[in-house]
mmCIF file of C-alpha atoms in Angstrom:
data_model
loop_
_atom_site.group_PDB
_atom_site.id
_atom_site.type_symbol
_atom_site.label_atom_id
_atom_site.label_comp_id
_atom_site.label_asym_id
_atom_site.label_seq_id
_atom_site.Cartn_x
_atom_site.Cartn_y
_atom_site.Cartn_z
ATOM 1 C CA MET A 733 -7.147 3.620 42.916
ATOM 2 C CA GLN A 734 -4.707 1.030 43.140
ATOM 3 C CA LYS A 735 -2.041 1.386 46.111
ATOM 4 C CA LEU A 736 1.360 -0.962 44.274
ATOM 5 C CA ILE A 737 3.955 -1.219 47.129
ATOM 6 C CA PHE A 738 7.179 -2.560 45.449
ATOM 7 C CA THR A 739 9.305 -3.847 48.474
ATOM 8 C CA ASN A 740 11.256 -6.794 49.965
ATOM 9 C CA GLU A 741 10.076 -5.581 54.103
ATOM 10 C CA VAL A 742 6.530 -6.909 52.622
ATOM 11 C CA ASP A 743 6.521 -7.297 57.354
ATOM 12 C CA ARG A 744 6.142 -3.690 57.426
ATOM 13 C CA ALA A 745 3.927 -2.827 54.328
ATOM 14 C CA LEU A 746 1.703 -4.793 55.328
ATOM 15 C CA ALA A 747 1.581 -3.485 59.698
ATOM 16 C CA ASN A 748 1.241 0.068 57.382
ATOM 17 C CA LEU A 749 -1.803 -0.786 55.940
ATOM 18 C CA ILE A 750 -3.781 -2.414 57.830
ATOM 19 C CA GLU A 751 -2.549 -0.153 60.555
ATOM 20 C CA GLU A 752 -4.106 2.355 58.176
ATOM 21 C CA MET A 753 -7.586 0.885 57.083
ATOM 22 C CA LYS A 754 -8.384 0.196 60.766
ATOM 23 C CA PRO A 755 -10.295 -2.800 59.479
ATOM 24 C CA ALA A 756 -13.107 -4.577 62.342
ATOM 25 C CA GLY A 757 -11.640 -7.925 61.050
ATOM 26 C CA VAL A 758 -8.775 -9.417 59.628
ATOM 27 C CA PHE A 759 -8.982 -12.723 57.689
ATOM 28 C CA PHE A 760 -6.117 -14.014 55.748
ATOM 29 C CA LEU A 761 -5.839 -16.220 51.936
ATOM 30 C CA ALA A 762 -3.743 -18.514 51.537
ATOM 31 C CA ASP A 763 -3.237 -21.689 49.489
ATOM 32 C CA SER A 764 -1.526 -24.781 51.208
ATOM 33 C CA ASN A 765 1.869 -23.477 49.469
ATOM 34 C CA THR A 766 1.161 -20.127 50.822
ATOM 35 C CA ARG A 767 -0.151 -21.560 54.775
ATOM 36 C CA PRO A 768 3.487 -20.726 56.008
ATOM 37 C CA ILE A 769 3.916 -17.353 54.587
ATOM 38 C CA ALA A 770 0.518 -16.400 56.485
ATOM 39 C CA ASP A 771 1.802 -17.360 59.648
ATOM 40 C CA SER A 772 4.002 -15.688 59.530
ATOM 41 C CA LEU A 773 3.377 -12.837 58.615
ATOM 42 C CA ASN A 774 0.247 -12.849 60.856
ATOM 43 C CA ARG A 775 0.874 -10.258 63.894
ATOM 44 C CA PHE A 776 -3.138 -9.149 63.665
ATOM 45 C CA GLY A 777 -4.792 -12.148 65.408
ATOM 46 C CA ALA A 778 -6.696 -13.118 61.185
ATOM 47 C CA THR A 779 -8.124 -15.900 60.754
ATOM 48 C CA VAL A 780 -6.368 -18.232 58.094
ATOM 49 C CA ILE A 781 -8.243 -20.053 55.458
ATOM 50 C CA GLU A 782 -6.106 -22.597 53.909
ATOM 51 C CA ILE A 783 -7.857 -23.739 50.835
ATOM 52 C CA ALA A 784 -6.164 -26.239 48.178
ATOM 53 C CA ALA A 785 -3.103 -25.935 45.737
ATOM 54 C CA GLY A 786 -3.729 -25.613 42.714
ATOM 55 C CA ASP A 787 -5.489 -24.203 39.363
ATOM 56 C CA ASP A 788 -7.864 -26.606 39.271
ATOM 57 C CA ASN A 789 -9.182 -25.814 42.670
ATOM 58 C CA LYS A 790 -9.662 -22.327 41.631
ATOM 59 C CA ASN A 791 -13.564 -23.788 41.641
ATOM 60 C CA LEU A 792 -16.819 -22.502 42.883
ATOM 61 C CA THR A 793 -16.619 -25.366 44.971
ATOM 62 C CA THR A 794 -13.491 -23.770 47.988
ATOM 63 C CA LEU A 795 -15.509 -19.931 46.428
ATOM 64 C CA SER A 796 -18.060 -21.559 48.440
ATOM 65 C CA ALA A 797 -15.575 -22.576 51.139
ATOM 66 C CA VAL A 798 -14.378 -19.368 51.889
ATOM 67 C CA TRP A 799 -17.157 -17.645 51.919
ATOM 68 C CA GLU A 800 -18.902 -19.882 53.767
ATOM 69 C CA THR A 801 -15.163 -19.762 56.721
ATOM 70 C CA LEU A 802 -16.131 -16.057 55.982
ATOM 71 C CA SER A 803 -19.359 -15.580 57.555
ATOM 72 C CA THR A 804 -19.164 -18.453 60.110
ATOM 73 C CA SER A 805 -16.149 -16.465 61.404
ATOM 74 C CA GLY A 806 -18.163 -13.448 62.052
ATOM 75 C CA ALA A 807 -16.439 -11.343 58.768
ATOM 76 C CA THR A 808 -18.607 -7.739 57.674
ATOM 77 C CA ARG A 809 -18.572 -5.421 55.667
ATOM 78 C CA ARG A 810 -15.659 -3.480 57.605
ATOM 79 C CA SER A 811 -13.568 -6.743 57.383
ATOM 80 C CA LEU A 812 -9.981 -6.826 55.570
ATOM 81 C CA LEU A 813 -9.247 -9.995 53.331
ATOM 82 C CA VAL A 814 -4.964 -10.534 52.801
ATOM 83 C CA ASN A 815 -4.845 -12.634 49.758
ATOM 84 C CA ILE A 816 -1.314 -14.015 50.271
ATOM 85 C CA GLY A 817 -0.386 -16.206 47.542
ATOM 86 C CA GLY A 818 -0.103 -16.854 43.463
ATOM 87 C CA GLY A 819 -2.293 -15.940 40.879
ATOM 88 C CA MET A 820 -4.536 -18.616 42.160
ATOM 89 C CA VAL A 821 -5.283 -17.142 45.440
ATOM 90 C CA THR A 822 -5.426 -13.334 44.442
ATOM 91 C CA ASP A 823 -8.328 -14.190 41.482
ATOM 92 C CA LEU A 824 -10.559 -16.173 43.853
ATOM 93 C CA GLY A 825 -9.828 -14.177 47.144
ATOM 94 C CA GLY A 826 -10.643 -11.454 45.001
ATOM 95 C CA PHE A 827 -13.690 -12.501 43.694
ATOM 96 C CA ALA A 828 -14.973 -13.584 47.042
ATOM 97 C CA ALA A 829 -14.319 -10.471 48.566
ATOM 98 C CA ALA A 830 -15.016 -8.497 45.730
ATOM 99 C CA THR A 831 -19.224 -10.570 46.636
ATOM 100 C CA PHE A 832 -19.024 -11.373 50.006
ATOM 101 C CA LYS A 833 -21.915 -9.194 51.506
ATOM 102 C CA ARG A 834 -21.502 -7.501 48.373
ATOM 103 C CA GLY A 835 -17.725 -6.479 49.358
ATOM 104 C CA ILE A 836 -15.561 -6.623 51.608
ATOM 105 C CA ARG A 837 -11.802 -4.456 51.014
ATOM 106 C CA PHE A 838 -8.817 -6.965 50.135
ATOM 107 C CA ILE A 839 -5.546 -6.559 49.847
ATOM 108 C CA ASN A 840 -3.000 -8.633 47.601
ATOM 109 C CA VAL A 841 -0.190 -9.820 48.774
ATOM 110 C CA ALA A 842 2.032 -11.551 45.261
ATOM 111 C CA THR A 843 4.082 -15.115 45.975
ATOM 112 C CA THR A 844 4.986 -15.787 42.663
ATOM 113 C CA LEU A 845 6.441 -13.529 39.860
ATOM 114 C CA LEU A 846 3.519 -14.517 37.895
ATOM 115 C CA GLY A 847 1.027 -13.130 40.025
ATOM 116 C CA ALA A 848 3.390 -10.110 40.974
ATOM 117 C CA VAL A 849 3.204 -9.051 37.306
ATOM 118 C CA ASP A 850 -0.765 -10.665 36.394
ATOM 119 C CA ALA A 851 -3.780 -11.339 38.711
ATOM 120 C CA ALA A 852 -2.610 -9.402 41.546
ATOM 121 C CA VAL A 853 -2.812 -5.942 40.073
ATOM 122 C CA GLY A 854 -4.867 -4.291 37.553
ATOM 123 C CA GLY A 855 -8.900 -5.809 39.160
ATOM 124 C CA LYS A 856 -9.822 -8.983 36.964
ATOM 125 C CA THR A 857 -10.932 -11.124 39.688
ATOM 126 C CA GLY A 858 -12.299 -15.232 39.226
ATOM 127 C CA VAL A 859 -12.871 -18.692 38.898
ATOM 128 C CA ASN A 860 -12.210 -21.249 36.436
ATOM 129 C CA PHE A 861 -16.049 -23.266 35.151
ATOM 130 C CA LEU A 862 -16.926 -25.475 32.347
ATOM 131 C CA HIS A 863 -13.359 -25.803 31.623
ATOM 132 C CA PHE A 864 -12.691 -22.252 31.639
ATOM 133 C CA LYS A 865 -10.183 -19.904 32.828
ATOM 134 C CA ASN A 866 -11.548 -17.149 34.913
ATOM 135 C CA GLU A 867 -16.014 -17.967 32.801
ATOM 136 C CA ILE A 868 -16.842 -15.564 36.150
ATOM 137 C CA GLY A 869 -15.806 -13.756 37.847
ATOM 138 C CA ALA A 870 -15.833 -9.819 38.336
ATOM 139 C CA PHE A 871 -13.821 -6.446 37.883
ATOM 140 C CA ALA A 872 -12.713 -5.694 41.754
ATOM 141 C CA PRO A 873 -9.396 -4.196 41.958
ATOM 142 C CA ALA A 874 -7.386 -4.173 45.773
ATOM 143 C CA ASP A 875 -6.897 -1.659 47.951
ATOM 144 C CA ALA A 876 -3.249 -2.733 47.735
ATOM 145 C CA VAL A 877 -0.929 -4.790 45.835
ATOM 146 C CA ILE A 878 2.727 -4.989 48.045
ATOM 147 C CA ILE A 879 4.849 -6.456 45.550
ATOM 148 C CA SER A 880 8.611 -8.290 46.952
ATOM 149 C CA THR A 881 10.921 -10.498 44.954
ATOM 150 C CA ARG A 882 11.541 -11.715 48.360
ATOM 151 C CA PHE A 883 9.261 -15.488 47.513
ATOM 152 C CA PHE A 884 10.996 -15.805 44.193
ATOM 153 C CA ALA A 885 13.687 -17.678 45.396
ATOM 154 C CA THR A 886 12.310 -20.983 46.648
ATOM 155 C CA LEU A 887 10.016 -20.761 42.800
ATOM 156 C CA PRO A 888 10.819 -23.409 40.740
ATOM 157 C CA SER A 889 12.440 -22.507 37.291
ATOM 158 C CA ALA A 890 9.631 -23.461 35.793
ATOM 159 C CA GLU A 891 7.149 -21.104 37.970
ATOM 160 C CA LEU A 892 9.408 -18.000 37.502
ATOM 161 C CA ARG A 893 10.134 -18.325 33.868
ATOM 162 C CA SER A 894 5.865 -18.872 33.512
ATOM 163 C CA GLY A 895 5.562 -15.178 34.951
ATOM 164 C CA PHE A 896 8.206 -13.776 32.651
ATOM 165 C CA ALA A 897 6.271 -14.601 29.293
ATOM 166 C CA GLU A 898 3.309 -11.902 31.230
ATOM 167 C CA MET A 899 7.010 -9.411 32.002
ATOM 168 C CA LEU A 900 7.578 -9.687 27.841
ATOM 169 C CA LYS A 901 3.772 -9.967 27.194
ATOM 170 C CA HIS A 902 4.394 -5.766 28.293
ATOM 171 C CA GLY A 903 6.842 -4.764 26.789
ATOM 172 C CA LEU A 904 6.041 -6.197 23.668
ATOM 173 C CA ILE A 905 3.192 -3.721 23.749
ATOM 174 C CA SER A 906 4.982 -1.280 25.679
ATOM 175 C CA SER A 907 7.900 -0.317 23.222
ATOM 176 C CA GLN A 908 10.430 -1.597 21.533
ATOM 177 C CA GLU A 909 13.195 -1.073 24.432
ATOM 178 C CA THR A 910 11.562 -2.465 27.544
ATOM 179 C CA TYR A 911 10.675 -6.159 24.978
ATOM 180 C CA ARG A 912 14.642 -5.919 24.432
ATOM 181 C CA ARG A 913 15.928 -5.300 27.634
ATOM 182 C CA LEU A 914 13.077 -8.099 29.031
ATOM 183 C CA LEU A 915 15.351 -10.831 26.033
ATOM 184 C CA ALA A 916 18.136 -9.360 27.471
ATOM 185 C CA PHE A 917 17.394 -10.530 31.188
ATOM 186 C CA ASP A 918 18.523 -14.202 31.876
ATOM 187 C CA ILE A 919 15.373 -15.759 33.424
ATOM 188 C CA ALA A 920 17.157 -18.433 34.066
ATOM 189 C CA ARG A 921 19.780 -17.281 36.266
ATOM 190 C CA ALA A 922 17.958 -14.622 37.755
ATOM 191 C CA ASP A 923 19.195 -12.233 40.143
ATOM 192 C CA LEU A 924 16.507 -11.145 42.148
ATOM 193 C CA ASP A 925 18.126 -8.379 43.171
ATOM 194 C CA ALA A 926 17.681 -6.329 39.599
ATOM 195 C CA LEU A 927 14.803 -7.825 39.027
ATOM 196 C CA LEU A 928 13.014 -5.774 40.937
ATOM 197 C CA PRO A 929 12.833 -2.921 39.335
ATOM 198 C CA LEU A 930 12.483 -4.417 36.551
ATOM 199 C CA LEU A 931 9.067 -5.586 37.560
ATOM 200 C CA GLU A 932 8.576 -2.219 38.820
ATOM 201 C CA GLU A 933 9.091 -0.966 35.177
ATOM 202 C CA ASN A 934 7.340 -3.737 33.669
ATOM 203 C CA VAL A 935 4.180 -3.332 36.582
ATOM 204 C CA ASN A 936 3.784 -0.450 35.547
ATOM 205 C CA VAL A 937 3.423 -0.826 32.052
ATOM 206 C CA LYS A 938 -0.043 -2.899 33.214
ATOM 207 C CA ARG A 939 -1.582 0.096 35.732
ATOM 208 C CA THR A 940 -0.567 2.758 32.982
ATOM 209 C CA ILE A 941 -3.063 0.995 30.920
ATOM 210 C CA VAL A 942 -5.460 -0.403 33.597
ATOM 211 C CA GLU A 943 -5.834 3.380 34.686
ATOM 212 C CA LEU A 944 -6.544 4.716 31.133
ATOM 213 C CA ASP A 945 -9.094 1.714 30.865
ATOM 214 C CA PRO A 946 -10.363 0.375 33.888
ATOM 215 C CA ARG A 947 -12.961 -1.994 32.400
ATOM 216 C CA GLU A 948 -11.418 -2.877 29.095
ATOM 217 C CA GLN A 949 -13.466 -0.893 27.613
ATOM 218 C CA GLY A 950 -10.187 0.369 24.308
ATOM 219 C CA ILE A 951 -7.181 0.205 25.649
ATOM 220 C CA ARG A 952 -6.941 -2.504 28.001
ATOM 221 C CA LYS A 953 -7.506 -5.072 25.381
ATOM 222 C CA ALA A 954 -3.889 -5.264 24.829
ATOM 223 C CA LEU A 955 -3.235 -6.475 28.370
ATOM 224 C CA ASN A 956 -4.744 -9.582 26.046
ATOM 225 C CA LEU A 957 -2.041 -10.457 23.664
ATOM 226 C CA GLY A 958 -1.223 -13.439 23.825
ATOM 227 C CA HIS A 959 -4.271 -14.838 26.089
ATOM 228 C CA THR A 960 -6.528 -16.037 22.759
ATOM 229 C CA ALA A 961 -4.407 -18.358 21.513
ATOM 230 C CA GLY A 962 -2.494 -19.146 24.962
ATOM 231 C CA HIS A 963 -6.376 -19.438 26.643
ATOM 232 C CA ALA A 964 -7.076 -21.715 24.350
ATOM 233 C CA PHE A 965 -3.891 -24.371 25.107
ATOM 234 C CA GLU A 966 -4.647 -23.852 28.692
ATOM 235 C CA SER A 967 -7.968 -25.177 28.257
ATOM 236 C CA LEU A 968 -7.740 -27.862 26.206
ATOM 237 C CA ALA A 969 -4.113 -29.640 27.893
ATOM 238 C CA MET A 970 -7.061 -28.316 31.689
ATOM 239 C CA GLU A 971 -9.657 -31.014 29.202
ATOM 240 C CA ARG A 972 -7.124 -33.443 28.886
ATOM 241 C CA GLN A 973 -6.394 -33.851 32.153
ATOM 242 C CA ARG A 974 -2.392 -32.780 31.344
ATOM 243 C CA PRO A 975 -2.320 -29.036 33.178
ATOM 244 C CA ILE A 976 0.430 -26.602 31.188
ATOM 245 C CA PRO A 977 1.809 -23.024 33.452
ATOM 246 C CA HIS A 978 -0.574 -20.354 32.759
ATOM 247 C CA GLY A 979 2.435 -18.611 31.335
ATOM 248 C CA PHE A 980 4.252 -21.096 29.099
ATOM 249 C CA ALA A 981 0.522 -21.508 27.255
ATOM 250 C CA VAL A 982 0.456 -17.032 27.622
ATOM 251 C CA ALA A 983 4.184 -17.587 25.933
ATOM 252 C CA HIS A 984 3.614 -20.101 22.948
ATOM 253 C CA GLY A 985 -0.139 -18.391 22.588
ATOM 254 C CA LEU A 986 2.072 -14.899 22.505
ATOM 255 C CA LEU A 987 3.999 -17.044 18.981
ATOM 256 C CA VAL A 988 1.098 -17.950 17.496
ATOM 257 C CA GLU A 989 -0.971 -13.798 17.686
ATOM 258 C CA MET A 990 2.678 -12.520 16.438
ATOM 259 C CA VAL A 991 2.352 -14.674 13.617
ATOM 260 C CA LEU A 992 -1.027 -13.904 13.353
ATOM 261 C CA SER A 993 0.064 -10.526 13.371
ATOM 262 C CA ASN A 994 3.427 -11.139 10.369
ATOM 263 C CA LEU A 995 0.375 -12.064 8.079
ATOM 264 C CA LEU A 996 -2.163 -9.570 8.986
ATOM 265 C CA LEU A 997 -0.091 -6.855 9.513
ATOM 266 C CA GLY A 998 3.646 -6.814 8.656
ATOM 267 C CA PHE A 999 4.826 -6.937 11.993
ATOM 268 C CA PRO A 1000 8.312 -8.480 11.696
ATOM 269 C CA SER A 1001 9.288 -12.187 10.950
ATOM 270 C CA GLU A 1002 12.791 -11.841 12.731
ATOM 271 C CA GLU A 1003 10.491 -11.025 15.938
ATOM 272 C CA LEU A 1004 9.151 -14.240 14.843
ATOM 273 C CA HIS A 1005 12.148 -16.210 15.347
ATOM 274 C CA ARG A 1006 13.084 -14.587 18.902
ATOM 275 C CA VAL A 1007 10.543 -15.260 20.622
ATOM 276 C CA ALA A 1008 10.975 -18.925 18.489
ATOM 277 C CA ALA A 1009 14.114 -19.052 19.659
ATOM 278 C CA LEU A 1010 13.240 -18.222 23.588
ATOM 279 C CA LEU A 1011 10.085 -20.606 23.620
ATOM 280 C CA ARG A 1012 12.646 -23.650 22.724
ATOM 281 C CA GLU A 1013 14.435 -22.542 24.631
ATOM 282 C CA ALA A 1014 12.665 -22.103 28.456
ATOM 283 C CA TYR A 1015 9.418 -22.342 27.024
ATOM 284 C CA ALA A 1016 9.634 -26.663 26.200
ATOM 285 C CA PRO A 1017 7.833 -29.179 26.188
ATOM 286 C CA ALA A 1018 5.825 -26.852 23.723
ATOM 287 C CA PRO A 1019 2.045 -28.326 24.029
ATOM 288 C CA LEU A 1020 1.366 -31.193 22.293
ATOM 289 C CA LEU A 1021 -0.123 -30.025 18.917
ATOM 290 C CA SER A 1022 -1.084 -31.763 15.962
ATOM 291 C CA CYS A 1023 -3.553 -30.725 12.843
ATOM 292 C CA SER A 1024 -6.676 -32.638 14.470
ATOM 293 C CA ASP A 1025 -6.607 -30.374 17.252
ATOM 294 C CA TYR A 1026 -6.736 -27.042 14.965
ATOM 295 C CA ASP A 1027 -10.918 -27.441 15.422
ATOM 296 C CA ALA A 1028 -10.967 -27.737 19.368
ATOM 297 C CA LEU A 1029 -8.460 -24.605 19.067
ATOM 298 C CA VAL A 1030 -10.806 -22.700 17.482
ATOM 299 C CA GLU A 1031 -13.290 -23.430 19.157
ATOM 300 C CA LEU A 1032 -12.095 -22.454 21.566
ATOM 301 C CA MET A 1033 -11.198 -19.280 20.814
ATOM 302 C CA ARG A 1034 -14.501 -18.466 19.449
ATOM 303 C CA HIS A 1035 -15.288 -18.634 23.415
ATOM 304 C CA ASP A 1036 -13.096 -16.292 24.454
ATOM 305 C CA LYS A 1037 -14.712 -13.873 26.717
ATOM 306 C CA LYS A 1038 -12.853 -11.084 24.249
ATOM 307 C CA ASN A 1039 -14.671 -11.521 21.128
ATOM 308 C CA ALA A 1040 -17.989 -9.811 20.055
ATOM 309 C CA SER A 1041 -19.968 -13.059 19.254
ATOM 310 C CA ARG A 1042 -19.246 -17.009 18.911
ATOM 311 C CA GLN A 1043 -18.752 -15.859 15.012
ATOM 312 C CA GLN A 1044 -16.480 -13.756 15.267
ATOM 313 C CA ILE A 1045 -13.074 -14.673 16.835
ATOM 314 C CA ASN A 1046 -10.703 -11.489 17.955
ATOM 315 C CA PHE A 1047 -7.247 -10.728 19.626
ATOM 316 C CA THR A 1048 -4.587 -8.063 20.125
ATOM 317 C CA LEU A 1049 -2.405 -8.099 17.348
ATOM 318 C CA LEU A 1050 0.781 -6.050 16.928
ATOM 319 C CA ARG A 1051 2.889 -3.960 13.935
ATOM 320 C CA HIS A 1052 5.922 -3.543 16.233
ATOM 321 C CA PRO A 1053 6.962 -3.587 19.778
ATOM 322 C CA GLY A 1054 4.784 -1.055 20.931
ATOM 323 C CA GLU A 1055 2.196 -0.992 18.478
ATOM 324 C CA PRO A 1056 -0.389 -2.839 19.721
ATOM 325 C CA VAL A 1057 -3.626 -3.114 17.132
ATOM 326 C CA ILE A 1058 -7.172 -3.924 19.784
ATOM 327 C CA ASP A 1059 -10.343 -5.946 17.582
ATOM 328 C CA SER A 1060 -8.362 -7.655 15.043
ATOM 329 C CA THR A 1061 -10.885 -9.628 13.791
ATOM 330 C CA VAL A 1062 -9.465 -12.724 12.241
ATOM 331 C CA ASN A 1063 -11.045 -16.374 10.553
ATOM 332 C CA ALA A 1064 -10.806 -19.643 11.521
ATOM 333 C CA GLU A 1065 -8.909 -20.072 8.256
ATOM 334 C CA THR A 1066 -6.680 -17.067 8.451
ATOM 335 C CA ILE A 1067 -5.791 -19.702 12.703
ATOM 336 C CA ARG A 1068 -5.624 -22.996 11.293
ATOM 337 C CA GLY A 1069 -2.409 -21.468 9.223
ATOM 338 C CA ALA A 1070 -1.343 -19.656 12.257
ATOM 339 C CA LEU A 1071 -1.141 -22.594 13.769
ATOM 340 C CA ASP A 1072 0.698 -24.639 11.301
ATOM 341 C CA ILE A 1073 3.620 -22.208 10.605
ATOM 342 C CA TYR A 1074 3.927 -21.804 14.603
ATOM 343 C CA ARG A 1075 4.591 -25.495 14.948
ATOM 344 C CA ASP A 1076 7.169 -25.068 12.153
ATOM 345 C CA LEU A 1077 8.829 -22.180 13.512
ATOM 346 C CA LEU A 1078 9.073 -25.292 16.787
ATOM 347 C CA GLY A 1079 9.700 -28.013 15.222
ATOM 348 C CA GLN A 1080 6.970 -29.863 15.533
#
C-alpha cells in the first residue's frame, strides 16, 4: 500500500523514510525550478539529477538522460530515487524508477498542488509521445508520497488553480458535500493552512478508489472525469504550440463532460451554470475553439487510452455529484453538440 504523509515538516518526514528504507544509494530528481528545494532537502549525500522544466520535456530524450545518469553514477536495484517536483517530475521520475534495472524504489515529494492531488498519488507514471499525453508509461506506485502546502506559497496563482481543478474533479465523484465545500473555498486567495486538511480529504478520495482498483479495470475509471475532453484540449494546444496548463484543460474538460452528462444522464443544469461561472472567473482564457476544431478534438478523443477501440469514445459521466457513471460511450455527433453548448456557456 502506498504510504501518504501529510506534513509541513518535509525534511523530517523524508529523513525518517530514508532511515526506514536503508537504500544502497540515494538519488534526487528535480527540474530547474525545484533544484533549490532538492538542494535544501539533501542531507544524505544524494546525487541530484536536474532536468529541464516544462511538460514539453516529459519525453523519451529526458527519460534516457535520467537512465544514463543513474547508470553512470552506480545506481543498483537497491537504490532509491526521490522525485521532487510537480507532475512532470513525478510522472517521468516514477517511470524512470519503474523501468531502471526492472524497478527501483522511489518516493515522490510533491511541490505543486496539481502534483499533490493528481500525479504523485496513484501509481500512474509515463511520458508524452507524438504529441499525446502520457502515451508511454506504467502502473508503478511510489513507496511513499510526501504532501505539503509548504511549497505552495511561492506558486503563481495559475498553478494553484490548475491543481484545484483536479480537486474539484475528486469532489464531483465523491459527494455533494465535498463538491460544495470545494466550491466555497477561495483558491484565488488560498489560506494554505486551511488547504492542507482539505487536500488530505481530497487525496484520500483518490487513494480509496485506487486501492479498490489499482490497474483501472473498474471504479478507478471514475478518476478520468474531465480527462477525455481535457486531454484532447491539452493535446491540440500542444500540437499547435500554444500549450495550456493541465489543470486548466481538465477544468474545461469537466464542463464538456458535465454537458454530456446533462444530455445523456440528466445531470442538473444548475451545476453546469455554476461550474461555467467558475471557469469564466478562474480558468480564463478558455482554449481557443471554433467549429472547425471539432473534428481534430474528436479524433484526439478517439486516441484516448480509455477507449476499447478507435470507433468508441469512452467517458466517465455523472448523474449527480457523487454518482459517477463509468464506461459511457458517446458518439461523435453528440460530442460536437456538447462542444456547441460548452462554448455557449462560456460566451464564446
